[in-house]
PDB file of C-alpha atoms in Angstrom:
ATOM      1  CA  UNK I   1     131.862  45.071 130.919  1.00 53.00           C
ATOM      2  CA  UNK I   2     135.682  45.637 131.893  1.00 56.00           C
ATOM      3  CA  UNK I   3     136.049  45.638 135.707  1.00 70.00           C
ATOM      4  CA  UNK I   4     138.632  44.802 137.858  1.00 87.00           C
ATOM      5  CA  UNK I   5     137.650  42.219 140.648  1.00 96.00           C
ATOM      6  CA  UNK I   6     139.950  41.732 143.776  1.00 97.00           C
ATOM      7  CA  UNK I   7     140.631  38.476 145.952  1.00 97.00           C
ATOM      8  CA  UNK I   8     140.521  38.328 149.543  1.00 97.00           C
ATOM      9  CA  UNK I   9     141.115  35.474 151.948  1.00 97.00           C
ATOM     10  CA  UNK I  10     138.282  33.539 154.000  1.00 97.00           C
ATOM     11  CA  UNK I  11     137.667  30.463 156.010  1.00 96.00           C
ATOM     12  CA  UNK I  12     136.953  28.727 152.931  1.00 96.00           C
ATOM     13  CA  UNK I  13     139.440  29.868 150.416  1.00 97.00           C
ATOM     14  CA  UNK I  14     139.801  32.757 148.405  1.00 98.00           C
ATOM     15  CA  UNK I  15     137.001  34.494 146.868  1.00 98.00           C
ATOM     16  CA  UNK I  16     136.763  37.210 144.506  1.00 98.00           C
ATOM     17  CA  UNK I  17     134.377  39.858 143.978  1.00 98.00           C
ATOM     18  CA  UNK I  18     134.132  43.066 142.446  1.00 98.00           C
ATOM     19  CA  UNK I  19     132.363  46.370 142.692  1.00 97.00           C
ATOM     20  CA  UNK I  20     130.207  48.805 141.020  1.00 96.00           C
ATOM     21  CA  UNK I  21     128.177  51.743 141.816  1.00 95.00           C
ATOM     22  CA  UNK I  22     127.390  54.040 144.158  1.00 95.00           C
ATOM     23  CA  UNK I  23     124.993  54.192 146.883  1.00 96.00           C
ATOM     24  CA  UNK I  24     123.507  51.525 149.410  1.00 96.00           C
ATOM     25  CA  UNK I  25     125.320  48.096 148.906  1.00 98.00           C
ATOM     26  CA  UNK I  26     123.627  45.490 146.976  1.00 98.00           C
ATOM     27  CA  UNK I  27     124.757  41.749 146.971  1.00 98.00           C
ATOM     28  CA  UNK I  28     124.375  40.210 143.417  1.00 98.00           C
ATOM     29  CA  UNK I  29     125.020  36.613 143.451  1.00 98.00           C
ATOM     30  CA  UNK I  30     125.937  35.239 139.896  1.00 98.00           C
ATOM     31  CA  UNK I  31     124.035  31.821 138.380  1.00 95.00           C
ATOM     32  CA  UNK I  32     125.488  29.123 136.703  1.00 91.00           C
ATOM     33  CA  UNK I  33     128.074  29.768 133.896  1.00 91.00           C
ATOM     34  CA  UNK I  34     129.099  33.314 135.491  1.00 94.00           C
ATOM     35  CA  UNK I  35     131.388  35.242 138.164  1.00 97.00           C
ATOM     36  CA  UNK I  36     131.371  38.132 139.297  1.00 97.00           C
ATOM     37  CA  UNK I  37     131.596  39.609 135.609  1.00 96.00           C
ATOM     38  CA  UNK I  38     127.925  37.969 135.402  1.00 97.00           C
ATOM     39  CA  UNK I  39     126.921  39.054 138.642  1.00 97.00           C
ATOM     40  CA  UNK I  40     127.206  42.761 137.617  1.00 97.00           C
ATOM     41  CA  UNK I  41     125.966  42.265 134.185  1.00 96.00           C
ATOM     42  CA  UNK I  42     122.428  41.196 136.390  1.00 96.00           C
ATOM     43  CA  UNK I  43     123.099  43.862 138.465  1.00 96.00           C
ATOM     44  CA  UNK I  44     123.547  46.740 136.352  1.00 95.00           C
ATOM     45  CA  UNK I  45     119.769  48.432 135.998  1.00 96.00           C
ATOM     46  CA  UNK I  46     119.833  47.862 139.762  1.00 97.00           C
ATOM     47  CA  UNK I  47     122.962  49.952 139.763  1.00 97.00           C
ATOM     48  CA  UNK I  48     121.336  52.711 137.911  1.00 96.00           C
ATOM     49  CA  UNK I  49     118.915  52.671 140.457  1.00 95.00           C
ATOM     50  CA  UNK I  50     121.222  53.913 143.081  1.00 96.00           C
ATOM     51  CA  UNK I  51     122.944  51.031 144.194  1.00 98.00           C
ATOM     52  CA  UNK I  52     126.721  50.002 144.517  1.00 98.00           C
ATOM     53  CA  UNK I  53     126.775  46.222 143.193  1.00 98.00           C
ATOM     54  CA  UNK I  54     128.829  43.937 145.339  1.00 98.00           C
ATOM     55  CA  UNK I  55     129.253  41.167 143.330  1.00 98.00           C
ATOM     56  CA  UNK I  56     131.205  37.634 144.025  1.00 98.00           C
ATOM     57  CA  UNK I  57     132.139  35.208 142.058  1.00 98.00           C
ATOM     58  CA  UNK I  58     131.105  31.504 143.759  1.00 98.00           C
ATOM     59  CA  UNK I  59     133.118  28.536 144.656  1.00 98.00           C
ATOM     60  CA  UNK I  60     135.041  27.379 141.687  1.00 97.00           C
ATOM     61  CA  UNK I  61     134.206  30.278 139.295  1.00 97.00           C
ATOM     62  CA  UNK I  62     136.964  32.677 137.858  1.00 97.00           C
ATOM     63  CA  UNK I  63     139.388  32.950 140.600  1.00 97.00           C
ATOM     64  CA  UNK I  64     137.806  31.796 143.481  1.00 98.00           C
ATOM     65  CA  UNK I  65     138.627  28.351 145.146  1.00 98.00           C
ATOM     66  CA  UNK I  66     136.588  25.398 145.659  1.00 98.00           C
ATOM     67  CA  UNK I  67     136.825  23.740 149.109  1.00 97.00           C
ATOM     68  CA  UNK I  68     136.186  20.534 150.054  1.00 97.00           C
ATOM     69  CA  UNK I  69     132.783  21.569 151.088  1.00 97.00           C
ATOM     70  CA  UNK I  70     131.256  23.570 148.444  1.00 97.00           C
ATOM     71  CA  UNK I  71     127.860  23.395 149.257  1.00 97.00           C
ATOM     72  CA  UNK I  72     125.571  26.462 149.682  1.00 97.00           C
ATOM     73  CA  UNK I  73     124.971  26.921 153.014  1.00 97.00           C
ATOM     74  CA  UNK I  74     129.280  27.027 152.827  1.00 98.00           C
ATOM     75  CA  UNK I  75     128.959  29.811 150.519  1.00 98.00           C
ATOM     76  CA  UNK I  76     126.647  31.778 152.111  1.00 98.00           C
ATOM     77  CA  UNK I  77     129.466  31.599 154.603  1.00 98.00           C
ATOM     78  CA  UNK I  78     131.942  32.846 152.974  1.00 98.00           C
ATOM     79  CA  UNK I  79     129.629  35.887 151.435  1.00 98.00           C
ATOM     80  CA  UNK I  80     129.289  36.719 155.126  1.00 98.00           C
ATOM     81  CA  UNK I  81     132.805  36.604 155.647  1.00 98.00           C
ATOM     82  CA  UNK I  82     133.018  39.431 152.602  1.00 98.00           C
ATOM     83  CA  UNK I  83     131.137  41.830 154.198  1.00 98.00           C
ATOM     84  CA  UNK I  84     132.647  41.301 157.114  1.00 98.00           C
ATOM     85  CA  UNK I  85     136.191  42.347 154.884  1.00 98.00           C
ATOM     86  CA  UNK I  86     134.442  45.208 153.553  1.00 98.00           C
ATOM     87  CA  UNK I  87     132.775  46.397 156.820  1.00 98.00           C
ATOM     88  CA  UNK I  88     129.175  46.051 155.822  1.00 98.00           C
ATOM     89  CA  UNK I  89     126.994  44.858 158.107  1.00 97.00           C
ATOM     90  CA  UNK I  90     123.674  44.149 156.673  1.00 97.00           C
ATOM     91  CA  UNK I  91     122.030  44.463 152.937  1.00 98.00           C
ATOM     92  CA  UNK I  92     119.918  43.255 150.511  1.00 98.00           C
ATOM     93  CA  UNK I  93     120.843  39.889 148.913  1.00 98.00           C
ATOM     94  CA  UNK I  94     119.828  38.645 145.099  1.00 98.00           C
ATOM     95  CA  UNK I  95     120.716  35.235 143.344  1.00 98.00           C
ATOM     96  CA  UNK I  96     119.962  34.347 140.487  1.00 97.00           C
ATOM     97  CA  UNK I  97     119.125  30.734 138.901  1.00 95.00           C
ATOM     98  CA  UNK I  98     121.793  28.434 140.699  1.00 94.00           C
ATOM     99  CA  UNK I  99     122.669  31.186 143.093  1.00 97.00           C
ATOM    100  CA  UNK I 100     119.245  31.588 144.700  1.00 97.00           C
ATOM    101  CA  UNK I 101     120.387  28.592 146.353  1.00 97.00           C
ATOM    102  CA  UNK I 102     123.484  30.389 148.232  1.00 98.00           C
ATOM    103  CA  UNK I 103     121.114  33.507 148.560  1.00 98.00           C
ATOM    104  CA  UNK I 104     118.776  32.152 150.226  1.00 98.00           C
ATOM    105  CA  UNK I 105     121.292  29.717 152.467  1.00 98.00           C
ATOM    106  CA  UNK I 106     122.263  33.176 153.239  1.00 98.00           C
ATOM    107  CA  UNK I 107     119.476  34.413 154.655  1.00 98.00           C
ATOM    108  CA  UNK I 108     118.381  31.761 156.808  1.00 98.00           C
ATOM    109  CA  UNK I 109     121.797  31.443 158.643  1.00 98.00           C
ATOM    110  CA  UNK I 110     122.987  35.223 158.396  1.00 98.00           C
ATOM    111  CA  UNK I 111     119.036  36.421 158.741  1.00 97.00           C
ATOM    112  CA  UNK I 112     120.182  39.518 161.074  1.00 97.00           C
ATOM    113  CA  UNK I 113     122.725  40.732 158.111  1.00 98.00           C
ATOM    114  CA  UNK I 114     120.310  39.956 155.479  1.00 98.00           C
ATOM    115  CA  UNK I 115     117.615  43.172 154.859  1.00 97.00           C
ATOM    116  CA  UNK I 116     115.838  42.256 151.857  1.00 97.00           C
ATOM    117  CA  UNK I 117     116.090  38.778 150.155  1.00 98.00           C
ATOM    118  CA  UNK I 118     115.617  38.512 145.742  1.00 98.00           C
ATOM    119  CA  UNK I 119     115.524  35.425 144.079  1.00 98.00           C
ATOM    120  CA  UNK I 120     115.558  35.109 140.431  1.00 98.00           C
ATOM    121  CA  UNK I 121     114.521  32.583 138.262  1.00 97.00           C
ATOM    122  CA  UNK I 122     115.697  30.203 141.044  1.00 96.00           C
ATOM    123  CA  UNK I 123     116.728  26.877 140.052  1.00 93.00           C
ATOM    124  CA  UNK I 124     116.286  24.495 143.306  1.00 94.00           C
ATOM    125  CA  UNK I 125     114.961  21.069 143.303  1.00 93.00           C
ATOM    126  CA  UNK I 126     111.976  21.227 145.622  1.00 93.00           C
ATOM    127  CA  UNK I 127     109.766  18.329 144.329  1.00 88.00           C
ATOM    128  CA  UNK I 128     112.715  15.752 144.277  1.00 85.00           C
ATOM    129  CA  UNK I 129     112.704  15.919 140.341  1.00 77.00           C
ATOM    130  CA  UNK I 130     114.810  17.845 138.213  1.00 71.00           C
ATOM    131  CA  UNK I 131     113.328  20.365 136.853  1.00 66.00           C
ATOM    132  CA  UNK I 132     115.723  20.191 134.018  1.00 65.00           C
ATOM    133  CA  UNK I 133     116.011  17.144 131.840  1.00 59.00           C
ATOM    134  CA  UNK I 134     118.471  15.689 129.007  1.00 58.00           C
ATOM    135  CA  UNK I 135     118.357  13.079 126.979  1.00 55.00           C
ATOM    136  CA  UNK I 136     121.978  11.414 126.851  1.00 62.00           C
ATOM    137  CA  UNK I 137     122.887  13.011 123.930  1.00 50.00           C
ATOM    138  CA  UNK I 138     121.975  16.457 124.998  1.00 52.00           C
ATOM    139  CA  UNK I 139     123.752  16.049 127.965  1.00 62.00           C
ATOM    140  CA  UNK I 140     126.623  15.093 126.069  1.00 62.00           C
ATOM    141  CA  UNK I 141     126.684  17.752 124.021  1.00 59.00           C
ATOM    142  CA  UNK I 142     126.255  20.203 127.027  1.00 66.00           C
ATOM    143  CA  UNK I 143     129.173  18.479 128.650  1.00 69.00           C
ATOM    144  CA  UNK I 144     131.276  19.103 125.950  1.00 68.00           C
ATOM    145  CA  UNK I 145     130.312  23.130 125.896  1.00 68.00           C
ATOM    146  CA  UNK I 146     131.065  23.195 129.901  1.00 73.00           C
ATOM    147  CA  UNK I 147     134.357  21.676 129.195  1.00 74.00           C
ATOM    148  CA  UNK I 148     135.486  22.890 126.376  1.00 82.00           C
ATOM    149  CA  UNK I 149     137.241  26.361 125.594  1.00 88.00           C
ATOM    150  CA  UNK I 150     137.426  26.294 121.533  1.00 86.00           C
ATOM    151  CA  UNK I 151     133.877  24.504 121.398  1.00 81.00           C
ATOM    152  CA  UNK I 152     132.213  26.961 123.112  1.00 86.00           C
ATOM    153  CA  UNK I 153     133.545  29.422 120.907  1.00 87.00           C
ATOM    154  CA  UNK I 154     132.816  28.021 118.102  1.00 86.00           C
ATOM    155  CA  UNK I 155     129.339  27.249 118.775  1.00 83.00           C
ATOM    156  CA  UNK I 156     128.534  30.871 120.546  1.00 85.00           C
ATOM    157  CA  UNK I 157     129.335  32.387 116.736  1.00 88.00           C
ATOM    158  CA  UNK I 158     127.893  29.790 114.642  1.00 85.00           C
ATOM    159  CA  UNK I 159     124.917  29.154 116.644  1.00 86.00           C
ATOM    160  CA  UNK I 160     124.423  31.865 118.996  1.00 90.00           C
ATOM    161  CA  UNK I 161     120.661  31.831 118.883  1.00 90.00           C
ATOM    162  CA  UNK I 162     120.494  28.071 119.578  1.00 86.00           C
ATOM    163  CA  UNK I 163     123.239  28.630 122.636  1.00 88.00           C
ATOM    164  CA  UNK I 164     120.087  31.221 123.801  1.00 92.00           C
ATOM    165  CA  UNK I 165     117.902  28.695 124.010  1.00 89.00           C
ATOM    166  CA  UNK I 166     119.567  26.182 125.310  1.00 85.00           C
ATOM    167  CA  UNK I 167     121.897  26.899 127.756  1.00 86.00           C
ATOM    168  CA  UNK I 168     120.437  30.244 128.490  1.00 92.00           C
ATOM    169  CA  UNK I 169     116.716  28.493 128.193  1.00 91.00           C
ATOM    170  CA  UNK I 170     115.426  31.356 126.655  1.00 95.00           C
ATOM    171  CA  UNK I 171     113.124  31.635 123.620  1.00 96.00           C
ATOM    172  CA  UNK I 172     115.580  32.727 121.277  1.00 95.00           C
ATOM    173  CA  UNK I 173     112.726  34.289 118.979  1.00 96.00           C
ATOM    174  CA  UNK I 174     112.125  36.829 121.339  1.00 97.00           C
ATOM    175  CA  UNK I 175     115.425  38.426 120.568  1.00 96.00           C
ATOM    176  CA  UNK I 176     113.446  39.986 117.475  1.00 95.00           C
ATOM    177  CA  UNK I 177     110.470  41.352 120.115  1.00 96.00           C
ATOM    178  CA  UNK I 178     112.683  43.257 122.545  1.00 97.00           C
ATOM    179  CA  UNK I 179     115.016  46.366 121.970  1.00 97.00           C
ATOM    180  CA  UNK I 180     118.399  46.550 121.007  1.00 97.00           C
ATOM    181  CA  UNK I 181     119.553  46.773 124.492  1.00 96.00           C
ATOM    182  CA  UNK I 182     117.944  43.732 125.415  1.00 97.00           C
ATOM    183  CA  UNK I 183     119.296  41.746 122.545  1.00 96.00           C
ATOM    184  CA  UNK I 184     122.903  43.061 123.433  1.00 96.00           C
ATOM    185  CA  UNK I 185     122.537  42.188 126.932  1.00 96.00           C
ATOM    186  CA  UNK I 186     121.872  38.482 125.460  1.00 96.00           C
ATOM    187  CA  UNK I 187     124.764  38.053 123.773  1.00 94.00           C
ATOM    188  CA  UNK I 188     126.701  39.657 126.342  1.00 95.00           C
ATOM    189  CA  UNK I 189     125.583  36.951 129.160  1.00 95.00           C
ATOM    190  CA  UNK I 190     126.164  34.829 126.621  1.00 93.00           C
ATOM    191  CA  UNK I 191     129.663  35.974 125.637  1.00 92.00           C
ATOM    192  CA  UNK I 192     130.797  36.453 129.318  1.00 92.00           C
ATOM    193  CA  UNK I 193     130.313  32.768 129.738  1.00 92.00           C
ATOM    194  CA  UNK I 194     134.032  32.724 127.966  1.00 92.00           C
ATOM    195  CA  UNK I 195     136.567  31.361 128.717  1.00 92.00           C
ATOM    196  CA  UNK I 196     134.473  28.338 130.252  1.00 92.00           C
ATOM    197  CA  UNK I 197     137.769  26.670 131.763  1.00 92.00           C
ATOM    198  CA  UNK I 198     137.895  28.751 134.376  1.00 95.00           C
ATOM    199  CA  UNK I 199     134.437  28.303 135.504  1.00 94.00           C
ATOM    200  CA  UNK I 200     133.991  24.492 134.606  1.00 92.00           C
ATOM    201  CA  UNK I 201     134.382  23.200 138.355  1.00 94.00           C
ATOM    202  CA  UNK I 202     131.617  25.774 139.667  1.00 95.00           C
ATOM    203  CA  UNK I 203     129.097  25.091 136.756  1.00 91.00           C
ATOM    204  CA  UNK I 204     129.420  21.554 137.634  1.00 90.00           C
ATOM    205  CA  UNK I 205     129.262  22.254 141.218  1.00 94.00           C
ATOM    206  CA  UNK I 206     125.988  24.119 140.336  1.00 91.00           C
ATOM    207  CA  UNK I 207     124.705  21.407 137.738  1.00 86.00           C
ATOM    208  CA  UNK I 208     124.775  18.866 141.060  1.00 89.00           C
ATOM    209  CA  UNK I 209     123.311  21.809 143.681  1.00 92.00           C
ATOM    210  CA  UNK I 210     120.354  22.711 141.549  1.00 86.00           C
ATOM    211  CA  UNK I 211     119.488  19.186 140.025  1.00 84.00           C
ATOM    212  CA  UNK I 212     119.369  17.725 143.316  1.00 90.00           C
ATOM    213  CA  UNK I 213     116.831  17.848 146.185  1.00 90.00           C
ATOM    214  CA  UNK I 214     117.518  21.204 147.703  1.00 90.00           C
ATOM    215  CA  UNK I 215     118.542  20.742 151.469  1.00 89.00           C
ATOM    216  CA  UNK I 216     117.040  24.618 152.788  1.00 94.00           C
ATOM    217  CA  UNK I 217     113.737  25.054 155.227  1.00 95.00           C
ATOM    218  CA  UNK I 218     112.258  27.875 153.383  1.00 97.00           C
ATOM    219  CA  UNK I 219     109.484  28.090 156.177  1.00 97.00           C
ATOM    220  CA  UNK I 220     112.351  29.085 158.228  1.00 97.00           C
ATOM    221  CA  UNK I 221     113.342  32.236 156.378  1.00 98.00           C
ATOM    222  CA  UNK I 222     111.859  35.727 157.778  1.00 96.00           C
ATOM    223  CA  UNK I 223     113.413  37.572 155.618  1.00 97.00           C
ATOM    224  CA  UNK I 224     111.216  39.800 153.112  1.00 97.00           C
ATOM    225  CA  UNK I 225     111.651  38.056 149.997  1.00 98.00           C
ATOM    226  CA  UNK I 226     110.898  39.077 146.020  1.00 98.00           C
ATOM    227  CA  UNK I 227     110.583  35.833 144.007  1.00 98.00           C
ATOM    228  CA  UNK I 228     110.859  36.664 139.818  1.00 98.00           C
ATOM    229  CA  UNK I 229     110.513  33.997 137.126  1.00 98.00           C
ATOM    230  CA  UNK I 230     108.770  34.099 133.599  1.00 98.00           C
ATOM    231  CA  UNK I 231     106.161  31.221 132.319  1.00 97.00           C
ATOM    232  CA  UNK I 232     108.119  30.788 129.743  1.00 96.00           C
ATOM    233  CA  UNK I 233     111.641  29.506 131.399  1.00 95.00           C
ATOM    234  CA  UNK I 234     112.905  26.713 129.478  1.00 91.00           C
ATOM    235  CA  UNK I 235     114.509  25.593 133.220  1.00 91.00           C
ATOM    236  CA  UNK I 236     110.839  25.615 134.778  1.00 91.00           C
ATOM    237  CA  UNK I 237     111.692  28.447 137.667  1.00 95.00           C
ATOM    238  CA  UNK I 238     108.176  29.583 137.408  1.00 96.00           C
ATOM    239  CA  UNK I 239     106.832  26.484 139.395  1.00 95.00           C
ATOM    240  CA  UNK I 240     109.612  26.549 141.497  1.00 95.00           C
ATOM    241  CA  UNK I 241     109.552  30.371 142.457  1.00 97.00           C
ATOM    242  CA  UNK I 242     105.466  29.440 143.222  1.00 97.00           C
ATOM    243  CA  UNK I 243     106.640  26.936 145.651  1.00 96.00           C
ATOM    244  CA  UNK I 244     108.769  29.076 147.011  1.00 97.00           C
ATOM    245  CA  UNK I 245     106.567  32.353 147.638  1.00 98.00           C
ATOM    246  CA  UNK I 246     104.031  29.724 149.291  1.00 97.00           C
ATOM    247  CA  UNK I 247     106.722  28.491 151.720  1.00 97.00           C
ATOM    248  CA  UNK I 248     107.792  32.125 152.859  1.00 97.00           C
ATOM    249  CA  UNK I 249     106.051  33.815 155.233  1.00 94.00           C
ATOM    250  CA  UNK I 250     106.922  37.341 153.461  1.00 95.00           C
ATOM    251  CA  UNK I 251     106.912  37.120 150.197  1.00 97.00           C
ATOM    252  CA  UNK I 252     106.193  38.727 146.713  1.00 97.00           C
ATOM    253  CA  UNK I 253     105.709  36.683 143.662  1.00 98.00           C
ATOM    254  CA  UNK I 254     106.157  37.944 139.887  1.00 98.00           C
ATOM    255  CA  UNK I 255     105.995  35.638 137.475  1.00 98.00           C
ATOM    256  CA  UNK I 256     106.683  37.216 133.868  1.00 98.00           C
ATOM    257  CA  UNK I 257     104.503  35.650 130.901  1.00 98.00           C
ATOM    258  CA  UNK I 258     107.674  35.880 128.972  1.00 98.00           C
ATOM    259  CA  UNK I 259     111.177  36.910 129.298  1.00 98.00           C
ATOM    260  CA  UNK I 260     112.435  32.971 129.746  1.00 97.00           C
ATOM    261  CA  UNK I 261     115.510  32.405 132.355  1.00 96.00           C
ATOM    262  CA  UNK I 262     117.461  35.819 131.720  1.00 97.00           C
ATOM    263  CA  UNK I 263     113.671  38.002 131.901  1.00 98.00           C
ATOM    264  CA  UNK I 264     114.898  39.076 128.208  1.00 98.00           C
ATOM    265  CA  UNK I 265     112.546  42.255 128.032  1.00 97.00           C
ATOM    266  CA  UNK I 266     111.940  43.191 131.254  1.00 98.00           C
ATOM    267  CA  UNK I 267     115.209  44.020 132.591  1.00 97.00           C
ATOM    268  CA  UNK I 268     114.285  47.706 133.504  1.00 97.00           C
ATOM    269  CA  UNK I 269     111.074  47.137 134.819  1.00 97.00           C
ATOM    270  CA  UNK I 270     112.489  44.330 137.128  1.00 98.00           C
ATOM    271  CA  UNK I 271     115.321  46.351 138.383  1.00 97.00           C
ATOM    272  CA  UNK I 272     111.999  49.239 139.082  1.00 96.00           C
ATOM    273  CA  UNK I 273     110.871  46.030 141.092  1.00 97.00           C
ATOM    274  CA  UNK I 274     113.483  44.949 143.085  1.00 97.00           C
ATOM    275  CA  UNK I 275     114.121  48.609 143.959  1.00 97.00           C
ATOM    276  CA  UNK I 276     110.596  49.428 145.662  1.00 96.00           C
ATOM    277  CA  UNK I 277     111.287  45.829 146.753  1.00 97.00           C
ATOM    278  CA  UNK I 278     114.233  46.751 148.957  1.00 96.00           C
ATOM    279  CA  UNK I 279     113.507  50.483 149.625  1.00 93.00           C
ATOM    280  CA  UNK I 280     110.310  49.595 151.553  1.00 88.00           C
ATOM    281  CA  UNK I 281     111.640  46.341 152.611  1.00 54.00           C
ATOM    282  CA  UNK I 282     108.445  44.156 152.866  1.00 51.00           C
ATOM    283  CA  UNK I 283     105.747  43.145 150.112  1.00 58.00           C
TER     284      UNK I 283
END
């Protein structure tokens, strides 16, 4: 997907988004290893739905800085200051995996700008365990991906399938049960995760945020919210997005049986979902 982002200036640094669509504005927050190159890869069956994407790209990803306080509740910040740059006042917000956290940040402290909220396959910490975990060597080896430029590359083409399962903690054998679009759109997230040097600092960022005890009162949110995961998540978002749809006082919970962290397979029926979601704002 060739776009063209821009970068404009805000309390916290600069931050760059991009745009896409036409219609209502949409906020698609990007998860961990993307921008906003990933944020309108998630956001494009919403787009053909009759939405213009707005998406970012988060503290430390692609071009936009990393302040001394990158924290969530900062970014929802700065995604306020956006739309305050692009003169919108109020719209439905999405995140997905890591950025549920700055989604949903966003709309317990911007609630009145905030119409519909969508979490997707969120990774927060809400039992005080990471949901998440590596042996030292895996780790290790996952380290050296997020660092690493010419490793990345080579292991996306030699071993993209295990790359799918692992970092994108999806099933990788459901790539032969899905259509052609759907497997595309795999490798794509997958490939758009390049070059990995300029998004090091906010995966990183995201790797501390999501494995540790998420600081958010979800019983304070009022917001309508649409929580998605899929059983099958290799990152565990199913519990979590239970959890979550128990805490909010307005919510609607879908929880795929399969589909794993990037709902391989059910991309156009959850972008059918999220827009009756935010059209009749409520459950």
């Amino acid at each position: 997907m060739t776009q063209v982002s821009e970068l404009i200036g805000t309390p916290f640094g600069g931050l760059e988004y991009a745009a896409a669509g036409h219609g209502d504005p949409f906020l698609m927050i990007h998860g961990t290893g993307g921008g906003f190159d990933q944020g309108l890869r998630f956001g494009q069956a919403v787009m053909a739905q009759g939405f213009n994407i707005i998406a970012p790209s988060r503290f430390g990803y692609l071009r936009s800085d990393y302040p001394s306080d990158p924290s969530p509740a900062r970014q929802a910040d700065a995604l306020a200051a956006l739309l305050d740059h692009l003169g919108i006042e109020r719209l439905p917000v999405a995140g997905g995996s890591a950025g549920a956290l700055s989604a949903a940040q966003f709309a317990l402290r911007h609630p009145d700008r905030c119409s519909a909220l969508i979490l997707l396959v969120p990774a927060m910490n809400l039992t005080g365990e990471d949901p998440v975990e590596f042996t030292p060597l895996q780790r290790l080896v996952v380290n050296q991906l997020l660092t690493s430029d010419v490793w990345f590359w080579l292991l996306s083409r030699a071993t993209p399938d295990q790359l799918i399962g692992s970092l994108l903690a999806t099933d990788p054998r459901l790539l032969r049960t899905v259509s052609q679009a759907e497997r595309e759109r795999a490798r794509l997230i997958l490939h758009e995760i390049m070059p990995v040097s300029a998004r090091t600092r906010g995966m990183l960022n995201d790797g501390h945020y999501a494995g540790s005890p998420a600081d958010i009162d979800l019983n304070a949110i009022t917001t309508p919210t649409l929580i998605v995961s899929a059983e099958d998540d290799r990152f565990g978002t199913a519990g979590t997005a239970r959890i979550i749809a128990a805490r909010i006082a307005v919510a609607r919970l879908i929880i795929y049986p399969t589909g794993g962290h990037i709902w391989l397979g059910r991309n156009d029926e959850l972008a059918d979902e999220i827009a009756a979601f935010v059209r009749g704002e409520g459950v």
